[in-house]
mmCIF file of C-alpha atoms and ligand atoms in Angstrom:
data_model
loop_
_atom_site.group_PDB
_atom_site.id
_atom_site.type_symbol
_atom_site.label_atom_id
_atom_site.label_comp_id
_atom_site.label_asym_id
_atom_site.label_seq_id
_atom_site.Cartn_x
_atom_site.Cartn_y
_atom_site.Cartn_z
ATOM 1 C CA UNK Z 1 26.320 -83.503 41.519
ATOM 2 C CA UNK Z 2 24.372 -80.034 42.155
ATOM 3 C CA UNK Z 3 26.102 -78.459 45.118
ATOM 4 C CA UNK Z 4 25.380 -78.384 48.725
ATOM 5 C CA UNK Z 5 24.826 -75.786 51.139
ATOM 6 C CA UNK Z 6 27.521 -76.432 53.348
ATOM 7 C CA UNK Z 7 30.183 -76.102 50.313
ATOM 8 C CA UNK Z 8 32.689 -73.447 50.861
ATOM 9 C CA UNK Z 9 32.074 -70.332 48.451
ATOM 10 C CA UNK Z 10 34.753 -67.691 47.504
ATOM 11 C CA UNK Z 11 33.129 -64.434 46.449
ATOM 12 C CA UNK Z 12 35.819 -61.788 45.574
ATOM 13 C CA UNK Z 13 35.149 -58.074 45.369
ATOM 14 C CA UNK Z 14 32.729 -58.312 48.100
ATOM 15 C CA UNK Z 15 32.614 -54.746 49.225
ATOM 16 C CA UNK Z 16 31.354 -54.296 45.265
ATOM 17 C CA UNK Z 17 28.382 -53.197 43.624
ATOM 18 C CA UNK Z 18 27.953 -56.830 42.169
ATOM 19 C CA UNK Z 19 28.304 -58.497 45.155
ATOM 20 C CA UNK Z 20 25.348 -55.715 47.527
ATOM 21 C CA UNK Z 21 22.892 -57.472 45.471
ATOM 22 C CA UNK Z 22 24.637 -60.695 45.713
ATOM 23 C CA UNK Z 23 25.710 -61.748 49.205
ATOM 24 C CA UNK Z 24 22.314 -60.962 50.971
ATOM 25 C CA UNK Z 25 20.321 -64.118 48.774
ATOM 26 C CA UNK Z 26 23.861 -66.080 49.006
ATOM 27 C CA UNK Z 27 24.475 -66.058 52.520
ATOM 28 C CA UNK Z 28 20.799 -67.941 52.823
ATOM 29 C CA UNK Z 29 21.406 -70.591 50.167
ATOM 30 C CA UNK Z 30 24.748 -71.342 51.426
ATOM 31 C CA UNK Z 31 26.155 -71.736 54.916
ATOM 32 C CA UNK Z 32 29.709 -70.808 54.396
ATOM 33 C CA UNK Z 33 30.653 -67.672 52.848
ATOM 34 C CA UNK Z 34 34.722 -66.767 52.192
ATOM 35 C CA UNK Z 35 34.385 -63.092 50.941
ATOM 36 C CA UNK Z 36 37.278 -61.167 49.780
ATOM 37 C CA UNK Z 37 37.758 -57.656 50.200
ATOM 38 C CA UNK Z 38 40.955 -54.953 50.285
ATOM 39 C CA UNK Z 39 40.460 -52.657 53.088
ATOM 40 C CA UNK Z 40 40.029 -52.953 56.686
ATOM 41 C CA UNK Z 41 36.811 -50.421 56.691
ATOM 42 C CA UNK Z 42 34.670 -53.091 54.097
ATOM 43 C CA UNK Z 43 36.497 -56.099 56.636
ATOM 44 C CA UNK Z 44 35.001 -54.634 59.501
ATOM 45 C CA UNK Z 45 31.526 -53.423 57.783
ATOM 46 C CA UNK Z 46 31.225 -56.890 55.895
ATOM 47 C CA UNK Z 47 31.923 -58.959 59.230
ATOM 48 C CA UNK Z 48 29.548 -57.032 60.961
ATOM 49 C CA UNK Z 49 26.790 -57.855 58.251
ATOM 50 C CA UNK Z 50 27.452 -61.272 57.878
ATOM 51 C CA UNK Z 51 28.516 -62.550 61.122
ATOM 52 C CA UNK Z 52 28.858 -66.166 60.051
ATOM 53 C CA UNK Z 53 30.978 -65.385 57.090
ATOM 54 C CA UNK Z 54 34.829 -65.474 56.960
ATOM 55 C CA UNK Z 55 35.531 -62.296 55.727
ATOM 56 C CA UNK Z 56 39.153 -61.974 54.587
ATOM 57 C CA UNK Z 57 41.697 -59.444 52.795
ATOM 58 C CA UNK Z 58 43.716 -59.690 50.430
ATOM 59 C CA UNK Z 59 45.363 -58.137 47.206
ATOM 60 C CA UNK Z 60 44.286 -59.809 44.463
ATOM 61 C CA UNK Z 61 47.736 -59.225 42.270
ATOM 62 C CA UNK Z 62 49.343 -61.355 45.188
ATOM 63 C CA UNK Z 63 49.582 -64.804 43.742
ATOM 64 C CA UNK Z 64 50.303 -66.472 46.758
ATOM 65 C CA UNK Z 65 47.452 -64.850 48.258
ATOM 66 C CA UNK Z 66 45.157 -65.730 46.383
ATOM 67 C CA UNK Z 67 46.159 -69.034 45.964
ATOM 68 C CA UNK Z 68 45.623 -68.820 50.263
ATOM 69 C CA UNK Z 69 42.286 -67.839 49.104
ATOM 70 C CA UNK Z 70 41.127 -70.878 47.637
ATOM 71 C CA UNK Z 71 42.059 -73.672 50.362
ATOM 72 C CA UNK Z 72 38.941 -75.566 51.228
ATOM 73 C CA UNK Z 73 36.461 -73.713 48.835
ATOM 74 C CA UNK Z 74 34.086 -75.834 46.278
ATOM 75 C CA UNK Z 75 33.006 -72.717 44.115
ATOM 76 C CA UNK Z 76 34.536 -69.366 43.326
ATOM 77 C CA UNK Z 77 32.825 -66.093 42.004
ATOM 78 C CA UNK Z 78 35.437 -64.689 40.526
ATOM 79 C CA UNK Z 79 34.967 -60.139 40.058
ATOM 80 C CA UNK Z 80 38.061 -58.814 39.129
ATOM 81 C CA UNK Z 81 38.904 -54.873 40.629
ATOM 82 C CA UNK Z 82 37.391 -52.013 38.331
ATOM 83 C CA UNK Z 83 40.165 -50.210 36.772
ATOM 84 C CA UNK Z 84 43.000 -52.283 37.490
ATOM 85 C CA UNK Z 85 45.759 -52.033 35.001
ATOM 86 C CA UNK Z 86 46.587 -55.842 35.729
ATOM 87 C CA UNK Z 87 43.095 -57.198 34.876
ATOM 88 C CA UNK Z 88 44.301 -60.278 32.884
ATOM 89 C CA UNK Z 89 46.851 -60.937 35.007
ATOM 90 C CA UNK Z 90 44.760 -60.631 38.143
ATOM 91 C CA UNK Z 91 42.358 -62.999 36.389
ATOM 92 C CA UNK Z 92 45.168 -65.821 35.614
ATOM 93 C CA UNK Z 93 46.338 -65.334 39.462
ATOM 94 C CA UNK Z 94 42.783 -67.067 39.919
ATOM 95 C CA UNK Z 95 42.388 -69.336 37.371
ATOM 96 C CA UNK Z 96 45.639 -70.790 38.598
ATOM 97 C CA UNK Z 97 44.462 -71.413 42.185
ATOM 98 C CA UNK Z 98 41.185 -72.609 41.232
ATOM 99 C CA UNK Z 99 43.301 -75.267 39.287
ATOM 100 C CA UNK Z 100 45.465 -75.913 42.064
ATOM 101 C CA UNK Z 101 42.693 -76.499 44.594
ATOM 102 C CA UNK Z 102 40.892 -78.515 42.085
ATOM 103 C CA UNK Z 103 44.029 -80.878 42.390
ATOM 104 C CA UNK Z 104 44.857 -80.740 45.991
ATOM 105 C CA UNK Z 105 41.136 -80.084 47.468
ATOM 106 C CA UNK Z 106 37.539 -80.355 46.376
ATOM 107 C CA UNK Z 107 37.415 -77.133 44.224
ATOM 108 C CA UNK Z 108 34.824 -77.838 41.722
ATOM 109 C CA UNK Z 109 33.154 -74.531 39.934
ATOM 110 C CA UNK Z 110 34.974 -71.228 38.858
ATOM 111 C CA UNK Z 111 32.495 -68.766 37.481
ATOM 112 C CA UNK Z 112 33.594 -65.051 36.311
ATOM 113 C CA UNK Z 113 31.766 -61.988 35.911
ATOM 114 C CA UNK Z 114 32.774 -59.022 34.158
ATOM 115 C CA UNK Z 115 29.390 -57.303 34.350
ATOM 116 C CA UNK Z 116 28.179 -54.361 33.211
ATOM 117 C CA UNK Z 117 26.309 -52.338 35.403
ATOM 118 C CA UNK Z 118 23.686 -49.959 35.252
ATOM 119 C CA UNK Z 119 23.936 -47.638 38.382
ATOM 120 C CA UNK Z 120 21.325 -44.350 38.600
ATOM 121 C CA UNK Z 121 21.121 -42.058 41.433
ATOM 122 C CA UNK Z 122 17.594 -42.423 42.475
ATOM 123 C CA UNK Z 123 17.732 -41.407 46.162
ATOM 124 C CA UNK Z 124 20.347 -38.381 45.266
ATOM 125 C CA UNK Z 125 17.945 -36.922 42.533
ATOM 126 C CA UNK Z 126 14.769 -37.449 44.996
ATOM 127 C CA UNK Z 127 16.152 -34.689 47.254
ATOM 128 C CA UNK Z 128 17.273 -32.255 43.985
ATOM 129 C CA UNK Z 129 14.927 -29.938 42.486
ATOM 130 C CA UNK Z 130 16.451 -30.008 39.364
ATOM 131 C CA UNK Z 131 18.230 -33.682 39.093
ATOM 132 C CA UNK Z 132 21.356 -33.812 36.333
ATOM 133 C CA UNK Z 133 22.224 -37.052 34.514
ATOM 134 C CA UNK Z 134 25.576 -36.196 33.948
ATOM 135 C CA UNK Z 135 27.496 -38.276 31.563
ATOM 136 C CA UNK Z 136 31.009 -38.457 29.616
ATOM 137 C CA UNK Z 137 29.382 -40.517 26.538
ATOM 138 C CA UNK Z 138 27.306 -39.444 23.672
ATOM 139 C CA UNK Z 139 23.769 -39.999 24.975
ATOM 140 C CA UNK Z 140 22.022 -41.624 21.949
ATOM 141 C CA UNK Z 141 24.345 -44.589 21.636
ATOM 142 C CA UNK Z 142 22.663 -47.338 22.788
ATOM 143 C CA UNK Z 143 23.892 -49.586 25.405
ATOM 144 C CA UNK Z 144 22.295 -52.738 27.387
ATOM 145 C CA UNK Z 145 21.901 -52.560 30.881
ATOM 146 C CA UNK Z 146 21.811 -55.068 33.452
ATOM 147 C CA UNK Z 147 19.953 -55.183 36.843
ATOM 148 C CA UNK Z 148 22.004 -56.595 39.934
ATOM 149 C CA UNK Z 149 18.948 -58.699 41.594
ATOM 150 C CA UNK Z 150 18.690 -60.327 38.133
ATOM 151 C CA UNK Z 151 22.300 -60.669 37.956
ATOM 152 C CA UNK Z 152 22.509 -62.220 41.746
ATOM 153 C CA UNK Z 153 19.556 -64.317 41.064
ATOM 154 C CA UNK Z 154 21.510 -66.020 37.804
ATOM 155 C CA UNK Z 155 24.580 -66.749 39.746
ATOM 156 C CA UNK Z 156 23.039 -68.167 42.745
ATOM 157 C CA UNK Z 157 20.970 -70.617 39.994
ATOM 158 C CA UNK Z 158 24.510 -71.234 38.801
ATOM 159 C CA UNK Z 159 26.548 -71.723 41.832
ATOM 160 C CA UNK Z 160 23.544 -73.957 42.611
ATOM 161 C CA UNK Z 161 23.028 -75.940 39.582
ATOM 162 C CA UNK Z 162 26.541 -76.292 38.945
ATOM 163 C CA UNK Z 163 27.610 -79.322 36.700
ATOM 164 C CA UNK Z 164 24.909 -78.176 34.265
ATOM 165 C CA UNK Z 165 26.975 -75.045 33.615
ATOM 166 C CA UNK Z 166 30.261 -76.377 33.120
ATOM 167 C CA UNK Z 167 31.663 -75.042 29.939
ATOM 168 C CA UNK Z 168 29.033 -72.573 29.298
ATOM 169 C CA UNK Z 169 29.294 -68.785 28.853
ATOM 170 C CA UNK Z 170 26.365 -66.242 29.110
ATOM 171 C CA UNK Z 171 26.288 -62.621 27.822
ATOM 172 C CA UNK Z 172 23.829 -61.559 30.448
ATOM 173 C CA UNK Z 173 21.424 -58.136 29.627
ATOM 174 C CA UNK Z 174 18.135 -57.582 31.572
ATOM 175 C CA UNK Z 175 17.284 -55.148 28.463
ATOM 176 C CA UNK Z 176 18.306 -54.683 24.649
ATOM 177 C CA UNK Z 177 20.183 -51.758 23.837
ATOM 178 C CA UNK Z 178 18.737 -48.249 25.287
ATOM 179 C CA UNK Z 179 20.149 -44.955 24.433
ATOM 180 C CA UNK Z 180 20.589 -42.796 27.623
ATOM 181 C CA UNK Z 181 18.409 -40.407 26.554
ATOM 182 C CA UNK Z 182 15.742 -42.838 26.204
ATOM 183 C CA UNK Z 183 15.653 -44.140 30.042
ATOM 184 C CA UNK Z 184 15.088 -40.797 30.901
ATOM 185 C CA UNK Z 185 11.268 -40.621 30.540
ATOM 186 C CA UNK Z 186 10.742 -43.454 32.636
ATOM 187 C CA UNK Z 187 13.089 -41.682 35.138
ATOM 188 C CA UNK Z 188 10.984 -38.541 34.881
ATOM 189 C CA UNK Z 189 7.975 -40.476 35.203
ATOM 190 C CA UNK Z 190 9.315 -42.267 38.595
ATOM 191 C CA UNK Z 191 10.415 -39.249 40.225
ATOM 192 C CA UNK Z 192 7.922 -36.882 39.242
ATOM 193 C CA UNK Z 193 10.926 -34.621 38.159
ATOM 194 C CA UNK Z 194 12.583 -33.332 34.767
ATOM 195 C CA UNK Z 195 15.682 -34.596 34.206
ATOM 196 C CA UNK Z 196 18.646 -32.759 32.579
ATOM 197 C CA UNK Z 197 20.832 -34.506 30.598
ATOM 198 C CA UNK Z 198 24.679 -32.799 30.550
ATOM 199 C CA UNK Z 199 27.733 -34.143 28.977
ATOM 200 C CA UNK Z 200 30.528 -34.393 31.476
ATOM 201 C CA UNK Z 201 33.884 -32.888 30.088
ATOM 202 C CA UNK Z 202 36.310 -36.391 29.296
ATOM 203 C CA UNK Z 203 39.609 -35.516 31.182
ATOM 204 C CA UNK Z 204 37.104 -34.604 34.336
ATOM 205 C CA UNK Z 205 35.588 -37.783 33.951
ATOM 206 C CA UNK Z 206 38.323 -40.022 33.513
ATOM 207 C CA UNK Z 207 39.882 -38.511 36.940
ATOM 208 C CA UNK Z 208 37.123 -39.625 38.343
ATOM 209 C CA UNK Z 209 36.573 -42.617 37.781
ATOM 210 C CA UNK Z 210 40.347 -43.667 38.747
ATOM 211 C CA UNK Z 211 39.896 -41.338 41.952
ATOM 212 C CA UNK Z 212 36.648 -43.603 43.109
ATOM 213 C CA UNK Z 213 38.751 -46.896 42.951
ATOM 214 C CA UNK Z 214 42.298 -45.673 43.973
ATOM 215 C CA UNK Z 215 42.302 -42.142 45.523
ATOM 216 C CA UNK Z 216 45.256 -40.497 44.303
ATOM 217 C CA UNK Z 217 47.332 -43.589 44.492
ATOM 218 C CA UNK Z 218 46.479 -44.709 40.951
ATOM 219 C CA UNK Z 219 49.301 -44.928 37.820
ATOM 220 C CA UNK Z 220 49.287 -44.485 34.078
ATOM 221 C CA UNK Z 221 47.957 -48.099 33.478
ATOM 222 C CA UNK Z 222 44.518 -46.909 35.548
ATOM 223 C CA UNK Z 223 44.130 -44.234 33.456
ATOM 224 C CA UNK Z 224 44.525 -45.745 30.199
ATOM 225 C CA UNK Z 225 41.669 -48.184 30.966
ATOM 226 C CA UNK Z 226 39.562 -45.401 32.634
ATOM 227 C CA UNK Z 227 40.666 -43.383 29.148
ATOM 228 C CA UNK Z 228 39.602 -46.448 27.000
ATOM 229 C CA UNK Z 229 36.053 -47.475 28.892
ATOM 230 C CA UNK Z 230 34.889 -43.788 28.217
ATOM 231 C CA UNK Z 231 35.989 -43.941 24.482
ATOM 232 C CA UNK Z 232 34.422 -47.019 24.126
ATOM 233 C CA UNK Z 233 30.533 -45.974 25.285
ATOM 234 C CA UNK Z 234 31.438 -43.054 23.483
ATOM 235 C CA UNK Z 235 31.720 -44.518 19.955
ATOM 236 C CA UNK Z 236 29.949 -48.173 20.397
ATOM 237 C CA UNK Z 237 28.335 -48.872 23.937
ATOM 238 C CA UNK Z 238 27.770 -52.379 24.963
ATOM 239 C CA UNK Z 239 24.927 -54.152 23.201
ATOM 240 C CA UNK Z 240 23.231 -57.191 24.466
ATOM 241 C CA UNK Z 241 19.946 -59.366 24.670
ATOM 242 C CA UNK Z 242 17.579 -60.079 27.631
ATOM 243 C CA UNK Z 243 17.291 -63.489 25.836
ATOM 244 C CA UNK Z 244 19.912 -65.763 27.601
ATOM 245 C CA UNK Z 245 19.240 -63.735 31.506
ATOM 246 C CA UNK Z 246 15.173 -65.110 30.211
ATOM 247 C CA UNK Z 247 16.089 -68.413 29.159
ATOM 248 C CA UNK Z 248 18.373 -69.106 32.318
ATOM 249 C CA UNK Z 249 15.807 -67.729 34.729
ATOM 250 C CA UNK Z 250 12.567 -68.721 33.498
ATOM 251 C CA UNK Z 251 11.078 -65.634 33.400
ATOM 252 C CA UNK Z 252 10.941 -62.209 32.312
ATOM 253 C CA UNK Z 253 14.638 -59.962 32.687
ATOM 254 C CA UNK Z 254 13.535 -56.700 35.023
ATOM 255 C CA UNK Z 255 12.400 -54.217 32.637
ATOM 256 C CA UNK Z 256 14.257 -49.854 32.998
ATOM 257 C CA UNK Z 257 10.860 -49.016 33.773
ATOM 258 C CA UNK Z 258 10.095 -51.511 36.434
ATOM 259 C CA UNK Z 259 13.650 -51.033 38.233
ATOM 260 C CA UNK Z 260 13.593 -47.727 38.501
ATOM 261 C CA UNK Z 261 10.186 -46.923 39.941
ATOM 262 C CA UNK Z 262 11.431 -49.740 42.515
ATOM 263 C CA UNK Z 263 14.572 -47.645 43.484
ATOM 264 C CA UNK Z 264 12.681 -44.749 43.662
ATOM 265 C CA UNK Z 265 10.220 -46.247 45.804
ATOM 266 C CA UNK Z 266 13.164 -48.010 48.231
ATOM 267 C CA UNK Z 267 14.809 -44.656 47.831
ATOM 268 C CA UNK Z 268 11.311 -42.867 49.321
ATOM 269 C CA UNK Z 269 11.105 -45.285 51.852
ATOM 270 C CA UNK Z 270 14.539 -44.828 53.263
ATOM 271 C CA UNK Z 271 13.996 -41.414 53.506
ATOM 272 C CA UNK Z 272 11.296 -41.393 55.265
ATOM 273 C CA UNK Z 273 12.150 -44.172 57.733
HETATM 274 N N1 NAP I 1 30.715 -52.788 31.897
HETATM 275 C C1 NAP I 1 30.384 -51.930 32.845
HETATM 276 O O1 NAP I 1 29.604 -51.017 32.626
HETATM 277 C C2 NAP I 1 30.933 -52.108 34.209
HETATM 278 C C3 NAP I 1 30.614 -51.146 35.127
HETATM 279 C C4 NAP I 1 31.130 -51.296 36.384
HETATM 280 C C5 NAP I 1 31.929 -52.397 36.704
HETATM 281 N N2 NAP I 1 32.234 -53.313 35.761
HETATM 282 C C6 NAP I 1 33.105 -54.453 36.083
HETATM 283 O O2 NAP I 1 32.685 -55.018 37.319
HETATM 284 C C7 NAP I 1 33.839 -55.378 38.072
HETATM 285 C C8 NAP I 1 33.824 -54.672 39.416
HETATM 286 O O3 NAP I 1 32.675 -55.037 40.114
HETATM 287 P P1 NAP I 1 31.949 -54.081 41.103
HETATM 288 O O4 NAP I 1 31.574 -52.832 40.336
HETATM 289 O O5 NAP I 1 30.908 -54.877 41.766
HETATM 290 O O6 NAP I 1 33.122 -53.761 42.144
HETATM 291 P P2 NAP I 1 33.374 -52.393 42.878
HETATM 292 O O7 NAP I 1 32.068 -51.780 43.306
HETATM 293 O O8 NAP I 1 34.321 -51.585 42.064
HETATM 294 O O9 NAP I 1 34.094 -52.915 44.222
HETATM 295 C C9 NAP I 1 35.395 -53.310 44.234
HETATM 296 C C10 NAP I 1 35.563 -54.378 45.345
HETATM 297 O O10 NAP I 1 36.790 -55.033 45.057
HETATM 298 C C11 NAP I 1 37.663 -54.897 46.166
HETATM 299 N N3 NAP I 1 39.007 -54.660 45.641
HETATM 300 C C12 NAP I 1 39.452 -53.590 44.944
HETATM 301 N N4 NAP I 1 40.743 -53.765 44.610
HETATM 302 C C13 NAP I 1 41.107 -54.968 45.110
HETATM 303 C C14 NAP I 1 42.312 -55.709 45.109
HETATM 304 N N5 NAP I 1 43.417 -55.241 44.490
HETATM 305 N N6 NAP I 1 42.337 -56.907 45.733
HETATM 306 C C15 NAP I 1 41.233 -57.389 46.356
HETATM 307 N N7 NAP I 1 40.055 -56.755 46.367
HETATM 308 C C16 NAP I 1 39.998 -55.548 45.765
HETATM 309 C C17 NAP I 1 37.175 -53.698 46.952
HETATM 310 O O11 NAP I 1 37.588 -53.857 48.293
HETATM 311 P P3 NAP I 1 37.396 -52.681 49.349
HETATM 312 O O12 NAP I 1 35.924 -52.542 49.545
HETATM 313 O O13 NAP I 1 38.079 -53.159 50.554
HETATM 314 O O14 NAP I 1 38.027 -51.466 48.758
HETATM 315 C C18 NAP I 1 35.656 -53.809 46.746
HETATM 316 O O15 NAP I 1 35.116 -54.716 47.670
HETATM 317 C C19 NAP I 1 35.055 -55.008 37.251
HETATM 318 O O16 NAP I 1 35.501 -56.167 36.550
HETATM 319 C C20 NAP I 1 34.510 -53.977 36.295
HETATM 320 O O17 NAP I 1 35.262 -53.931 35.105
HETATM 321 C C21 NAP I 1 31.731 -53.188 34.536
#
C-alpha cells in the first residue's frame, strides 16, 4: 500500500543542508512531520517555520533516544551527522528502532541518505569583485554532483511510492563526473565574474570542516574522517551517473549550468528584495 498523508514521518538532521531543500515540498505532501534536530537555536527556528510539525531534539548516539524517536512514525529519512566519528554506529542506533517500531507499531519504510552535496557560494561571490573558489582537492579530478531539489524531489517520490522501493538502493548524481575546474565557466558565465580557483592548504581545511560541525568541542575520531574525506577527493572524487536520479524521476537530472544560473538569479533577487 503507497502511503498516506497523514502517516507519521521522521526526518533526522533537519536543520541540514539535505533536509532546506527537503522539508518545504514534504511538509505539503504529508501532514505530520517529526523532525530531529540537536540544538535549541534550529528547535526554535524549525518550529517557527513549520508550525504544524513536531520538532524534537535529540542526540543521535543516544540509543534510547532514538528509539523515543520512532514511536508512532510509518517512514523514516534517515541523515546521519557530517563528521561524526560514530557514523556506523549512529546508523545501527536507527536501524534498530526502525525494527523495533516495525514490531510494536506501524513503522513501515526506512530510507538512508548519505548524499553528496554540491554546495557553491553564489550569493557570497555576487557581492565580491574578485570571487575565489577555494578548495583543499586537486581541481581536475572529477567528481559527480548532486542538486538538493532533485534530491528532495526523489525522496518525496519514495516516501510516497513506498512498497515499490523496498529493497532497492540508488546511487543518485544529477551530473556525470565534472572536474572543478570545469564548472567554473558556467559559474563565470552566471555571474558575469572571473573566478579564481586557489588550493586551500590541507591542515587549514581539515580544521575547518570539524570547526563548522562541532566548534572546538570535536576529538581525534572527527578529525580522522575530516582528514580522510579531503584525501579521498584529493586522489579519486566521487563518480556517479545522472541515469538512475532520470530513470526514477522521469525526466531530465538538473544540469551545473542550469542550477547555477538559478542560484545566481535567487541569489540577485534576495539581494535586491
Ligand atoms: N559526499 C559529500 O560530498 C557530502 C557532503 C556533505 C554532506 N554529506 C553527508 O550528508 C550528511 C549530512 O547531511 P547535511 O549536510 O544535510 O547535514 P548538515 O548540514 O551537516 O546538518 C546537520 C544536522 O544534523 C543535526 N545534528 C548534528 N549532530 C547531531 C546529533 N549528534 N544528533 C542529532 N542531530 C544532529 C544538526 O542539528 P543542529 O542544527 O541542531 O545543529 C543539523 O540539523 C552526512 O551523512 C554527510 O556525510 C556528504
Amino acid at each position: 500500500m503507497p502511503s498516506s498523508t497523514d502517516d507519521l514521518i521522521l526526518v533526522f538532521a533537519a536543520a541540514g543542508k539535505q533536509s532546506n531543500s527537503l522539508i518545504p515540498p514534504l511538509s505539503k505532501a504529508f501532514t505530520n512531520l517529526r523532525l530531529v534536530v540537536q540544538s535549541e537555536s534550529s528547535k526554535v527556528k524549525l518550529q517557527a517555520q513549520y508550525p504544524s510539525a513536531e520538532v524534537v531534539r535529540a542526540d543521535q548516539g543516544d540509543p534510547k533516544a532514538v528509539r523515543e524517536l520512532f514511536r508512532g512514525v510509518v517512514a523514516a529519512y534517515y541523515v546521519g551527522p557530517s563528521m561524526h566519528h560514530q557514523e556506523t554506529q549512529n546508523g545501527y542506533y536507527a536501524v534498530d528502532a526502525a525494527v523495533a517500531e516495525q514490531k510494536e507499531g506501524n513503522f513501515k519504510h526506512f530510507i538512508p541518505s548519505y548524499a553528496g552535496l554540491l554546495i557553491m557560494t553564489a550569493s557570497a561571490w555576487l557581492q565580491k569583485d574578485h570571487p575565489i573558489l577555494s578548495l583543499p582537492y586537486n581541481h581536475n579530478i572529477p567528481n559527480s554532483h548532486i542538486f538538493l531539489d532533485d534530491l528532495a524531489e526523489a525522496t518525496i517520490k519514495i516516501i510516497k511510492e513506498r512498497e515499490q522501493h523496498f529493497h532497492s538502493e540508488y546511487p543518485l548524481s544529477s551530473t556525470f563526473p565534472i572536474a572543478y575546474k570545469d564548472l567554473v565557466p558556467a559559474a563565470e558565465k552566471a555571474l558575469q565574474k572571473k573566478i579564481e580557483i586557489r588550493k586551500a592548504p590541507f591542515e587549514e581545511t581539515v580544521k575547518k570542516l570539524v570547526q563548522g560541525q562541532f566548534k572546538d568541542n570535536y576529538n581525534a575520531g572527527n578529525l580522522d574522517v575530516a582528514e580522510r574525506l579531503v584525501l579521498w577527493y584529493e586522489r579519486y572524487g566521487l563518480n556517479g551517473s545522472p541515469n538512475i536520479l532520470e530513470w526514477l524521476l522521469n525526466r531530465k537530472a538538473t544540469t551545473f549550468e542550469e542550477w547555477v544560473e538559478q542560484r545566481v538569479k535567487i541569489a540577485r533577487e534576495t539581494q535586491q528584495s
